[in-house]
């Protein structure tokens, strides 16, 4: 799809990321919702506030209308993780949706269809659906436009089978590679996370909710280490991506976490849901629980289940996922006066409003597509390939890349060389089937291209392959959540492979070759929710294998796959080149092969500060201090060409009351190959303003031919220089500010000083968020 057509599909993205603050309901939709609500019984209203698993209405792998009649005579609001929970392709999945919706529409008096929801951070988590790069890798593209295209395609696939709501994106800020869910994030920076998260929401929801899919930000707020930070940092950093998703991109659903926010459980936190979200951000959408979070500490104690149902509903948690373990008691609790009736009515109407906006309450509601459904069409695979190519970060290259294979023997060695599992991350269909339900990873539906397969097609007989060693050793992964029954199912036999593992044969292959490609790293059994490694070095014997390969004297190209930065320390000095490929999706093998061989110029830039060692201290580049714990800085990445920055323009003076300020610079490709540079715009306060010492304020991904130059212009608002005060508002303060452009947070090429004049400006809410460029 070309850029112009995509633009028309997705609608206009406002200049400067100005808050739209679009209301959840218009008068016509509110009338429709009120009409539906008024004809419902309390049991039917309660049914809209919880979800079910597909297995609850199935018998022997088939939909059972008898089970529905017996267990859910009043219906249910959502069907939770319905696609990854079933071993069904697109056509069969659609048929299951049809059967469930037919029951709800024809055999319940309320006649309200359910919302079928699913995970979508790497595409629709369904059998046969396109698997895009995991979010951490995707953020290294620094390409919101391509990310927007990806979720637009995801929405088409989801709508085809009847899904209308995604439990995505995950926009927590993660400042340590030790956290097992870092792969789901966009990294450590609030601005980059906000830009990528907004693109996700815009692409998924489109310009018409009746054809798009509703997004849900998670986790609100501070999951992964941010809930106990100072209030100033919470408001300026942790809250920012959610705020942009709500007020700029139009997201109307958010999910709280399992954990606590300060002293309160997040799912029933008055501070979080009411003071910050609803009163502070003026959020009028839905709050949904993480799976099992409402009853997380209840341990099947009926009294506790009722107590937490009261606390969650009264605090403003609208929907309980993935079951009605707690909310089943709401009719009784309402009768006893323990649940606030106004809060109950508001939650039910919010639940109905989501369905109304998605078109599910329309007389001619489009609940699924007829005809054959292809969940992995050619255009989606093309997007997956482009994202994978742009996500790979080249950390080192001593000149060996791009690889010239003419007359040379190439040894491909490592447990991730011929492994489909290392292409997919957590919360993909493949890993969820493997981890939660004990299924096997199918490398052929959709087709997942391994590095061995891709290189073999391109190199032919010059390629030799050996696995070399196992992924891990027993006991290397600690399973989280104690008694969670799903975790008990995980066996660390890891992911099956048919390949022999012979260390000595691998070393002999390396010794007899001209160059060695070591494909190492993690897989979904080693990184993901509830999987905590004791180390973030290369797992098992992989580091020793790498040392042995280096010791052969042959040049070694290290390619690392996985869900996090993995510590290699000084070993990088002994490698000829190092690539970080993350979990690159179904086209990952093709993307990495084309980068190695020079068919594609690497252009990924780090969205995290890459660790040098295993320090567990949280770290973000914007604290302004260089650290010996960091091997490669935020924003870093190498290319096969070189770029020159020049002619920076920063206005000498701008008023605090001005609407815009313009900053520009020239960037030129001074190398011999076409390539893409990510021009990064940073800000530093120079008059003592209480802002971060350095912070990202914009970026532009620019592709240039050899010798081509281009002037890149950034358009900001003075409001983007605001800071949060201990009085509970934002302040734009006059003074001096330094703007910098560069190729990473530590590779600053040009600097310019701006003086902001006029009166200090106070604001309760930010209204300008993202910098535009042209």
XYZ file of C-alpha atoms in Angstrom:
774
model
C 0.000 0.000 0.000
C 1.499 3.342 -0.980
C 1.803 6.208 1.473
C -0.944 8.300 -0.111
C -3.524 5.499 0.022
C -2.542 4.635 3.593
C -2.956 8.287 4.580
C -6.471 8.328 3.152
C -7.381 5.159 5.009
C -6.089 6.278 8.379
C -7.211 9.860 8.324
C -5.391 13.063 9.139
C -2.727 12.968 11.851
C -2.723 16.417 13.463
C 0.327 18.667 13.310
C 2.393 18.803 16.503
C 0.453 15.921 18.022
C -2.214 18.307 19.315
C -4.656 16.738 21.794
C -7.955 15.957 20.124
C -9.775 14.933 23.327
C -12.499 13.323 21.249
C -15.450 12.271 23.432
C -16.178 8.567 23.805
C -19.861 9.111 23.047
C -21.828 11.370 20.754
C -25.515 12.098 21.304
C -26.766 9.487 18.851
C -24.602 6.725 20.306
C -25.586 7.743 23.839
C -29.252 7.537 22.883
C -28.664 4.074 21.444
C -26.839 2.918 24.583
C -29.466 4.358 26.950
C -32.204 2.608 25.006
C -30.438 -0.745 25.214
C -29.577 -0.293 28.900
C -33.144 0.593 29.898
C -34.576 -2.643 28.542
C -32.055 -4.892 30.293
C -32.375 -6.746 33.589
C -29.669 -6.413 36.246
C -28.391 -9.879 35.283
C -28.130 -8.887 31.632
C -26.349 -5.685 32.580
C -23.901 -7.593 34.757
C -23.211 -9.968 31.874
C -21.743 -7.067 29.897
C -19.061 -6.536 32.543
C -17.158 -9.784 32.232
C -15.551 -12.055 29.690
C -15.274 -15.796 29.194
C -12.688 -18.167 27.738
C -13.698 -20.060 24.570
C -13.334 -23.376 26.399
C -16.228 -22.427 28.676
C -18.688 -22.793 25.793
C -17.072 -25.751 24.034
C -17.428 -29.516 24.269
C -14.934 -31.877 22.640
C -13.348 -28.989 20.754
C -16.668 -27.747 19.325
C -19.016 -24.923 20.254
C -21.794 -26.152 22.556
C -25.047 -24.246 22.589
C -26.185 -26.419 25.496
C -23.271 -25.178 27.612
C -24.138 -21.596 26.716
C -27.754 -22.066 27.721
C -26.784 -23.642 31.022
C -23.886 -21.379 32.059
C -24.691 -18.050 30.383
C -28.430 -17.605 29.855
C -27.971 -13.829 30.048
C -24.967 -13.756 27.709
C -21.495 -12.318 28.298
C -19.660 -9.194 27.260
C -16.371 -10.502 25.848
C -14.749 -13.668 24.592
C -11.163 -13.450 25.835
C -8.014 -14.431 23.922
C -10.259 -16.509 21.718
C -7.818 -16.960 18.820
C -4.607 -17.951 20.635
C -6.676 -20.250 22.852
C -7.912 -22.282 19.885
C -6.123 -24.381 17.287
C -8.257 -23.001 14.451
C -7.321 -21.283 11.196
C -9.024 -18.107 10.000
C -12.052 -19.756 8.401
C -12.732 -22.068 11.344
C -12.167 -19.207 13.776
C -14.717 -17.083 11.934
C -17.194 -19.978 12.028
C -16.749 -20.274 15.804
C -17.433 -16.548 16.163
C -20.574 -16.909 14.054
C -21.890 -19.717 16.270
C -21.303 -17.770 19.472
C -22.822 -14.582 18.100
C -25.823 -16.473 16.738
C -26.513 -17.812 20.233
C -26.196 -14.373 21.832
C -28.320 -12.631 19.202
C -31.055 -15.225 19.034
C -31.218 -17.091 22.337
C -30.678 -14.367 24.937
C -33.308 -11.750 25.609
C -30.790 -8.907 25.535
C -29.623 -10.020 22.039
C -26.289 -8.218 22.393
C -23.263 -9.609 20.546
C -19.988 -10.167 22.362
C -16.699 -8.460 21.698
C -14.064 -11.000 20.704
C -10.692 -9.710 21.833
C -7.111 -10.811 21.339
C -3.465 -9.855 21.715
C -1.962 -7.869 18.829
C 1.489 -6.458 19.660
C 3.105 -8.635 16.962
C 0.023 -8.862 14.800
C -3.208 -10.783 15.342
C -2.347 -13.671 17.706
C -4.171 -16.287 15.642
C -3.152 -19.451 13.835
C -1.870 -18.594 10.377
C -1.812 -14.823 10.952
C 1.137 -12.615 10.025
C 3.813 -12.442 12.734
C 5.486 -9.025 12.718
C 8.597 -8.145 14.772
C 8.115 -7.952 18.521
C 7.597 -4.410 19.849
C 11.101 -3.847 21.247
C 12.574 -4.588 17.832
C 9.841 -2.641 16.077
C 10.692 0.456 18.129
C 14.245 0.238 16.761
C 12.846 1.080 13.314
C 11.967 4.593 14.570
C 9.322 4.428 11.846
C 5.804 5.262 13.117
C 4.423 5.351 9.582
C 5.376 1.738 8.904
C 4.186 0.749 12.382
C 0.851 2.405 11.598
C 0.579 0.364 8.400
C 1.263 -2.811 10.385
C -1.627 -2.280 12.799
C -3.931 -1.219 9.960
C -3.246 -4.624 8.402
C -3.692 -6.299 11.793
C -7.119 -4.703 12.154
C -8.190 -6.046 8.747
C -7.215 -9.571 9.780
C -8.975 -9.286 13.136
C -12.170 -7.844 11.665
C -12.279 -10.603 9.063
C -12.818 -13.312 11.684
C -14.966 -11.127 13.940
C -12.503 -9.663 16.465
C -13.028 -5.994 17.321
C -10.803 -5.267 20.317
C -7.076 -5.746 20.971
C -5.355 -5.920 24.349
C -2.528 -3.828 22.914
C -0.282 -1.808 22.802
C 1.952 -2.315 25.834
C 3.544 1.081 26.502
C 5.280 0.609 29.838
C 8.714 2.222 30.065
C 11.360 -0.401 30.804
C 14.787 0.649 32.080
C 16.328 -2.735 32.818
C 16.926 -5.703 30.540
C 16.391 -8.023 33.501
C 12.612 -7.509 33.384
C 11.247 -10.509 31.503
C 8.578 -8.518 29.623
C 10.922 -5.888 28.179
C 10.345 -7.379 24.710
C 6.712 -6.200 24.761
C 7.742 -2.590 25.358
C 9.000 0.152 23.065
C 12.026 0.657 25.307
C 13.151 3.202 27.874
C 12.191 6.562 26.376
C 8.799 8.178 26.945
C 8.790 10.219 23.730
C 9.708 7.329 21.396
C 7.241 5.063 23.216
C 4.512 7.682 22.872
C 5.158 8.180 19.145
C 5.169 4.441 18.398
C 2.201 3.802 20.681
C 0.148 6.543 19.033
C 0.935 5.077 15.602
C -0.188 1.668 16.850
C -3.533 3.053 18.042
C -4.129 5.149 14.900
C -3.451 2.246 12.560
C -5.548 -0.240 14.526
C -8.573 1.988 15.056
C -8.374 3.710 11.684
C -10.628 6.620 10.902
C -13.845 4.624 11.460
C -14.348 2.400 14.497
C -16.971 0.426 12.571
C -14.232 -1.003 10.367
C -11.300 -0.711 12.764
C -10.383 -2.430 16.014
C -10.386 -0.767 19.433
C -6.982 -0.475 21.097
C -6.156 -0.810 24.793
C -3.062 0.690 26.408
C -1.393 -1.305 29.143
C -0.443 -1.289 31.869
C -1.829 1.707 33.731
C 0.401 2.742 35.425
C 4.093 2.109 36.054
C 4.189 -1.660 35.572
C 7.735 -2.899 35.224
C 9.258 -0.534 37.745
C 7.659 2.924 37.484
C 4.861 2.909 40.068
C 7.036 4.084 42.964
C 8.966 6.803 41.178
C 8.613 10.448 42.294
C 5.375 12.064 41.147
C 7.232 14.432 38.836
C 8.788 11.522 36.940
C 5.532 9.607 36.851
C 3.707 12.553 35.251
C 6.479 13.643 32.894
C 7.691 10.194 31.816
C 5.595 7.163 32.790
C 2.201 8.744 32.147
C 3.194 10.464 28.911
C 2.748 7.530 26.432
C -0.707 6.747 27.832
C -1.696 10.410 27.769
C -0.669 10.680 24.120
C -2.549 7.494 23.247
C -5.719 8.820 24.920
C -5.701 12.511 24.078
C -3.885 12.506 20.730
C -4.540 9.089 19.158
C -8.049 8.532 20.515
C -7.576 5.318 22.512
C -10.573 4.740 24.786
C -9.578 1.642 26.760
C -6.796 1.043 29.257
C -5.783 -1.955 31.350
C -4.398 -1.737 34.867
C -1.740 -4.175 36.081
C -1.569 -7.029 38.564
C 0.617 -5.001 40.848
C 0.276 -2.099 43.222
C 0.341 1.600 42.549
C 1.871 3.048 45.674
C -0.029 1.238 48.459
C -3.151 0.366 46.436
C -3.797 -2.591 44.162
C -3.870 -1.037 40.684
C -7.157 -2.682 39.718
C -8.989 -0.909 42.539
C -6.800 2.153 43.021
C -8.791 5.347 43.527
C -5.595 7.339 43.061
C -4.837 5.718 39.732
C -8.286 5.337 38.192
C -10.037 8.433 39.483
C -7.524 11.068 40.562
C -5.006 10.546 37.738
C -6.944 8.937 34.889
C -10.487 10.271 35.016
C -10.149 13.570 36.872
C -6.627 14.401 35.757
C -6.581 13.253 32.134
C -10.357 13.628 31.629
C -10.443 10.047 30.333
C -14.007 8.963 29.561
C -13.357 5.467 28.227
C -13.171 2.017 29.792
C -10.852 0.594 32.417
C -10.397 -3.178 32.185
C -8.615 -5.572 34.492
C -5.579 -7.585 33.610
C -6.423 -11.263 33.494
C -7.396 -12.440 36.971
C -6.327 -9.184 38.612
C -9.671 -8.515 40.336
C -9.475 -11.816 42.206
C -5.694 -12.010 42.280
C -5.400 -12.125 46.073
C -8.773 -13.749 46.787
C -7.631 -17.396 46.497
C -11.166 -18.631 45.767
C -12.419 -17.311 49.112
C -16.014 -16.249 48.409
C -15.989 -13.451 50.954
C -12.781 -12.050 49.488
C -14.081 -12.421 45.935
C -17.112 -10.321 46.838
C -14.996 -7.787 48.702
C -12.614 -7.250 45.768
C -15.553 -7.079 43.327
C -16.961 -4.201 45.388
C -13.595 -2.453 45.630
C -12.804 -2.790 41.916
C -16.219 -1.759 40.559
C -16.638 1.142 42.978
C -13.131 2.399 42.143
C -13.984 2.466 38.434
C -12.694 -0.826 37.034
C -15.375 -1.421 34.425
C -14.705 -4.900 33.064
C -13.379 -8.097 34.635
C -11.218 -10.346 32.455
C -10.987 -13.204 31.632
C -13.941 -14.520 33.665
C -16.653 -13.525 36.097
C -15.021 -14.988 39.186
C -15.762 -11.767 41.083
C -18.325 -9.813 39.101
C -20.771 -12.732 39.146
C -21.727 -11.474 42.612
C -22.650 -7.958 41.472
C -26.459 -8.472 41.440
C -26.298 -9.691 45.055
C -23.929 -6.913 46.058
C -26.160 -4.313 44.426
C -29.161 -5.660 46.305
C -27.253 -5.326 49.580
C -26.212 -1.787 48.727
C -22.492 -2.598 48.757
C -21.923 -1.623 45.128
C -22.578 1.954 44.121
C -25.525 1.871 41.686
C -24.331 4.896 39.769
C -20.879 3.349 39.332
C -22.496 0.112 38.133
C -24.685 1.918 35.600
C -21.746 3.953 34.337
C -19.626 0.842 33.827
C -22.363 -1.015 31.972
C -22.996 1.974 29.716
C -19.282 2.300 28.995
C -19.203 -1.383 28.042
C -22.167 -0.871 25.736
C -20.671 2.313 24.314
C -17.591 0.421 23.159
C -19.872 -1.983 21.296
C -21.882 0.893 19.859
C -18.756 2.667 18.573
C -17.552 -0.570 16.976
C -20.902 -0.915 15.206
C -21.920 -4.060 17.066
C -25.264 -2.584 18.140
C -26.203 -1.519 14.602
C -29.110 -3.305 12.920
C -26.837 -4.211 10.022
C -23.793 -4.894 12.213
C -20.791 -6.351 10.402
C -19.698 -9.094 12.785
C -17.391 -11.084 10.443
C -16.372 -11.521 6.807
C -17.821 -14.156 4.534
C -15.740 -16.110 2.033
C -12.220 -17.453 2.386
C -10.050 -15.674 4.950
C -6.306 -15.290 4.396
C -4.666 -14.081 7.609
C -1.203 -13.781 6.045
C -1.681 -11.981 2.726
C 1.200 -10.905 0.507
C 1.012 -7.233 1.507
C 1.213 -8.127 5.205
C 4.279 -10.332 4.671
C 5.855 -7.426 2.794
C 5.257 -5.122 5.761
C 6.635 -7.780 8.116
C 9.773 -7.981 5.981
C 10.259 -4.207 5.848
C 9.812 -3.891 9.605
C 12.222 -6.749 10.237
C 14.852 -5.164 7.988
C 14.527 -1.808 9.718
C 14.484 -3.301 13.232
C 17.887 -5.035 13.072
C 20.582 -2.967 14.792
C 24.191 -3.331 13.681
C 26.244 -2.799 16.822
C 29.692 -3.426 15.358
C 31.273 -3.899 11.930
C 35.008 -3.989 11.303
C 34.404 -3.989 7.547
C 33.460 -7.640 7.064
C 29.868 -6.681 6.303
C 28.293 -6.677 3.843
C 29.570 -10.203 3.390
C 31.308 -11.063 0.126
C 30.783 -14.811 -0.351
C 32.532 -15.126 -3.697
C 34.791 -18.184 -3.371
C 34.323 -18.346 0.403
C 32.904 -21.016 2.685
C 30.446 -19.749 5.279
C 29.753 -21.603 8.538
C 26.371 -20.920 10.159
C 26.496 -22.165 13.748
C 24.244 -21.846 16.780
C 20.937 -22.946 18.313
C 19.096 -20.002 16.715
C 20.395 -20.622 13.192
C 17.621 -23.009 12.203
C 14.973 -22.186 14.797
C 11.576 -20.725 13.964
C 10.943 -20.165 17.672
C 13.609 -17.457 17.918
C 11.762 -15.408 15.296
C 8.626 -15.019 17.439
C 8.322 -13.393 20.838
C 5.896 -13.704 23.712
C 2.240 -12.845 23.084
C 2.390 -14.232 19.567
C 0.076 -17.107 18.717
C 3.028 -19.475 18.527
C 4.543 -18.736 21.923
C 1.194 -18.516 23.701
C 0.142 -21.905 22.375
C 3.501 -23.294 23.482
C 3.684 -21.667 26.894
C 0.122 -21.559 28.176
C -1.483 -24.531 26.461
C 1.401 -26.903 25.781
C 1.172 -26.738 22.005
C 4.010 -26.919 19.517
C 5.349 -24.051 17.433
C 4.290 -24.628 13.829
C 6.856 -23.104 11.500
C 4.612 -23.422 8.446
C 1.322 -21.687 9.304
C 2.251 -18.958 8.653
C 5.600 -19.750 7.086
C 8.346 -18.618 9.473
C 11.657 -18.193 7.669
C 14.760 -19.211 9.629
C 18.197 -17.737 9.035
C 19.489 -21.086 7.733
C 16.650 -21.328 5.235
C 17.111 -17.746 4.033
C 20.903 -17.943 3.727
C 20.704 -21.338 2.052
C 18.569 -19.877 -0.720
C 21.038 -17.068 -1.255
C 24.392 -18.776 -0.646
C 23.703 -22.331 -1.757
C 26.535 -24.849 -1.397
C 28.877 -22.304 0.193
C 26.882 -22.591 3.432
C 27.601 -25.165 6.111
C 25.459 -25.541 9.240
C 25.816 -26.980 12.724
C 23.692 -26.331 15.798
C 26.648 -26.492 18.186
C 24.880 -26.408 21.580
C 21.514 -26.307 23.327
C 19.706 -23.059 24.072
C 19.965 -23.333 27.807
C 20.727 -25.499 30.785
C 18.280 -26.780 33.442
C 17.433 -24.301 36.172
C 18.445 -21.217 34.218
C 14.902 -19.846 34.162
C 12.967 -19.095 37.329
C 9.217 -19.343 36.886
C 7.284 -16.443 38.328
C 3.898 -16.201 40.014
C 4.420 -19.089 42.401
C 1.312 -21.214 42.136
C -0.094 -19.968 38.841
C -1.431 -23.173 37.220
C -0.418 -22.039 33.731
C 3.216 -21.672 34.752
C 3.335 -25.235 36.044
C 2.736 -26.424 32.481
C 6.022 -25.023 31.249
C 8.741 -27.608 30.798
C 12.242 -26.410 30.124
C 12.906 -29.077 27.612
C 12.535 -25.758 25.764
C 11.366 -25.743 22.184
C 11.868 -28.923 20.224
C 14.431 -29.177 17.454
C 15.152 -31.976 15.013
C 18.781 -30.918 14.572
C 21.706 -32.759 16.135
C 23.808 -30.920 18.685
C 27.500 -31.685 18.296
C 30.007 -29.226 19.722
C 33.121 -30.698 18.129
C 31.505 -30.954 14.711
C 30.574 -27.282 14.932
C 34.139 -26.267 15.771
C 35.525 -28.354 12.885
C 33.042 -26.686 10.525
C 34.205 -23.268 11.711
C 37.887 -24.204 11.295
C 37.260 -25.337 7.723
C 35.352 -22.191 6.736
C 36.401 -18.679 5.758
C 33.869 -16.868 7.912
C 31.558 -17.879 10.773
C 28.038 -16.590 11.477
C 27.090 -17.368 15.084
C 23.299 -17.288 15.542
C 22.763 -17.183 19.293
C 20.419 -15.782 21.933
C 17.046 -16.479 23.485
C 13.709 -17.990 22.530
C 10.201 -17.643 24.036
C 10.958 -20.220 26.746
C 13.733 -17.986 28.058
C 12.168 -14.541 27.881
C 8.573 -13.506 28.426
C 5.886 -13.159 31.059
C 6.583 -15.357 34.116
C 9.946 -16.474 32.739
C 12.749 -14.903 34.731
C 16.331 -15.719 33.840
C 19.022 -15.520 36.470
C 21.271 -13.799 33.943
C 21.044 -11.652 30.841
C 24.204 -13.038 29.268
C 23.958 -15.469 26.383
C 22.180 -18.469 27.941
C 23.457 -21.984 28.543
C 26.756 -22.839 26.863
C 26.259 -20.265 24.120
C 28.869 -17.847 25.442
C 31.423 -20.643 25.652
C 30.509 -21.683 22.120
C 31.099 -18.126 20.937
C 34.511 -18.077 22.636
C 35.417 -21.382 20.980
C 34.378 -20.062 17.560
C 36.462 -16.923 18.064
C 39.402 -19.092 19.095
C 39.425 -20.791 15.658
C 40.883 -17.572 14.265
C 38.127 -17.244 11.705
C 36.203 -13.913 11.593
C 32.990 -14.321 13.584
C 29.779 -12.419 12.833
C 27.532 -12.591 15.890
C 23.768 -12.428 15.274
C 21.712 -12.289 18.465
C 18.012 -13.091 18.581
C 15.836 -12.604 21.643
C 13.531 -10.409 23.635
C 16.075 -8.178 25.349
C 19.587 -6.780 25.019
C 21.960 -9.588 26.008
C 25.271 -8.878 27.680
C 28.291 -9.863 25.607
C 30.694 -7.385 27.219
C 34.228 -7.439 25.853
C 33.448 -10.408 23.619
C 32.230 -7.871 21.067
C 35.856 -6.762 20.661
C 36.749 -10.212 19.346
C 33.842 -10.429 16.906
C 34.174 -9.064 13.390
C 30.584 -7.816 13.458
C 27.630 -7.875 15.842
C 23.938 -7.666 14.896
C 21.008 -7.498 17.314
C 18.010 -8.998 15.525
C 15.529 -9.239 18.446
C 12.446 -11.377 17.689
C 12.107 -10.282 14.036
C 8.889 -12.093 13.056
C 8.028 -14.463 10.230
C 10.271 -12.704 7.692
C 13.176 -12.370 10.119
C 15.385 -14.918 8.388
C 15.065 -13.145 5.048
C 15.686 -9.749 6.633
C 18.833 -10.790 8.493
C 20.201 -12.673 5.460
C 19.681 -9.672 3.199
C 21.445 -7.387 5.687
C 24.383 -9.793 6.042
C 24.784 -10.041 2.274
C 24.323 -6.328 1.619
C 20.997 -6.533 -0.185
C 19.620 -4.270 2.556
C 21.479 -1.495 4.371
C 21.012 -1.795 8.155
C 19.163 1.143 9.672
C 17.896 0.086 13.110
C 18.658 2.375 16.052
C 18.533 1.282 19.690
C 15.430 2.106 21.714
C 17.254 1.035 24.883
C 20.666 1.677 26.382
C 22.474 -1.577 25.629
C 24.046 -3.041 28.793
C 27.755 -3.740 29.154
C 27.326 -5.901 32.240
C 24.614 -7.446 34.404
C 23.951 -4.486 36.664
C 20.345 -4.559 37.875
C 20.157 -0.807 38.404
C 17.505 0.958 36.341
C 19.075 3.206 33.745
C 17.834 5.655 31.124
C 20.002 7.850 28.924
C 17.997 10.939 29.896
C 19.549 11.108 33.351
C 22.405 12.779 31.475
C 25.188 10.679 32.946
C 27.266 8.328 30.826
C 27.659 4.980 32.512
C 30.272 2.250 32.353
C 27.325 -0.137 32.552
C 26.286 0.870 28.994
C 27.987 -0.687 25.972
C 25.957 1.116 23.263
C 23.853 4.227 23.913
C 20.195 4.925 23.244
C 19.665 5.826 19.578
C 22.830 4.058 18.416
C 23.126 1.944 15.271
C 25.569 1.508 12.407
C 24.999 1.570 8.658
C 26.800 0.541 5.476
C 27.011 4.204 4.567
C 27.846 7.444 6.398
C 25.841 10.578 7.033
C 26.915 14.144 7.614
C 24.899 16.738 9.578
C 25.249 20.451 8.872
C 23.568 23.861 8.826
C 21.523 23.564 12.001
C 18.901 26.280 12.406
C 17.536 27.045 15.873
C 15.635 30.317 16.320
C 17.437 32.672 18.687
C 14.251 33.728 20.433
C 10.701 32.359 20.792
C 7.898 33.542 23.089
C 6.236 31.230 25.593
C 2.934 32.255 24.024
C 3.967 31.299 20.476
C 2.135 28.391 18.884
C 5.114 26.885 17.035
C 8.852 26.854 16.799
C 10.844 25.510 13.848
C 14.210 23.752 13.992
C 15.973 22.348 10.955
C 19.232 20.825 9.807
C 20.740 19.364 6.677
C 21.653 15.684 6.470
C 23.721 14.225 3.622
C 24.594 10.667 2.626
C 28.358 10.919 2.138
C 28.843 7.196 1.550
C 28.565 4.997 -1.515
C 25.280 3.210 -0.724
C 21.640 4.158 -0.337
C 20.739 4.173 3.323
C 18.475 5.594 6.025
C 19.552 7.863 8.869
C 17.454 8.575 11.937
C 17.904 12.267 12.713
C 17.358 12.604 16.464
C 16.365 15.889 18.082
C 17.302 16.321 21.758
C 16.675 19.083 24.296
C 18.711 20.191 27.329
C 17.710 22.977 29.759
C 20.366 25.633 30.194
C 18.827 28.011 32.778
C 18.226 25.595 35.622
C 14.768 24.527 34.538
C 13.778 21.284 36.328
C 13.788 19.151 33.187
C 15.734 16.009 32.330
C 19.363 16.852 31.429
C 18.782 15.462 27.942
C 15.551 14.242 26.391
C 14.324 13.205 22.983
C 11.926 15.732 21.461
C 11.582 14.498 17.891
C 13.066 12.282 15.204
C 12.975 11.823 11.457
C 13.838 8.689 9.525
C 15.325 9.868 6.219
C 16.357 7.625 3.309
C 18.988 9.104 0.992
C 20.790 8.059 -2.165
C 24.621 8.351 -2.232
C 25.522 12.035 -2.353
C 21.925 13.135 -1.729
C 21.209 15.724 0.946
C 17.980 16.905 2.503
C 16.904 19.613 4.907
C 14.863 18.155 7.737
C 12.538 20.567 9.516
C 11.034 19.857 12.931
C 7.939 21.699 14.119
C 7.389 21.879 17.888
C 5.337 23.841 20.375
C 6.871 25.747 23.327
C 4.499 23.676 25.430
C 6.738 20.679 24.779
C 9.279 22.363 27.053
C 6.906 22.228 30.029
C 7.716 20.471 33.308
C 5.475 19.111 36.062
C 5.429 20.960 39.373
C 4.785 19.734 42.894
C 1.658 21.915 42.822
C 0.015 19.544 40.353
C 0.251 21.546 37.117
C 2.648 22.026 34.180
C 4.817 25.091 33.729
C 6.469 26.548 30.638
C 9.318 28.651 31.944
C 11.271 31.307 30.045
C 15.022 30.842 29.805
C 17.702 29.259 27.638
C 17.289 25.828 26.042
C 19.794 23.933 23.938
C 18.557 21.878 20.985
C 20.822 19.201 19.555
C 20.659 16.946 16.515
C 22.606 13.750 16.257
C 22.816 10.064 15.371
C 22.382 8.866 18.978
C 21.987 10.286 22.467
C 25.803 10.356 22.717
C 26.629 11.160 19.090
C 25.500 14.781 18.958
C 26.517 16.410 15.685
C 25.222 19.989 16.065
C 23.929 22.259 18.816
C 21.949 25.472 18.911
C 20.698 27.732 21.713
C 17.144 29.079 21.957
C 15.936 31.705 24.392
C 12.320 31.415 25.465
C 10.940 34.837 26.414
C 7.725 36.141 27.930
C 5.738 35.161 30.988
C 5.755 31.716 32.559
C 2.692 29.767 31.420
C 0.764 27.386 33.673
C -1.380 24.513 32.354
C -3.333 21.729 34.036
C -2.918 19.446 31.027
C -0.533 19.153 28.130
C -2.154 19.746 24.758
C 0.844 19.486 22.386
C 2.708 16.204 22.402
C 4.539 15.020 19.299
C 6.889 16.874 16.989
C 6.101 16.794 13.285
C 8.783 16.880 10.589
C 9.046 17.375 6.881
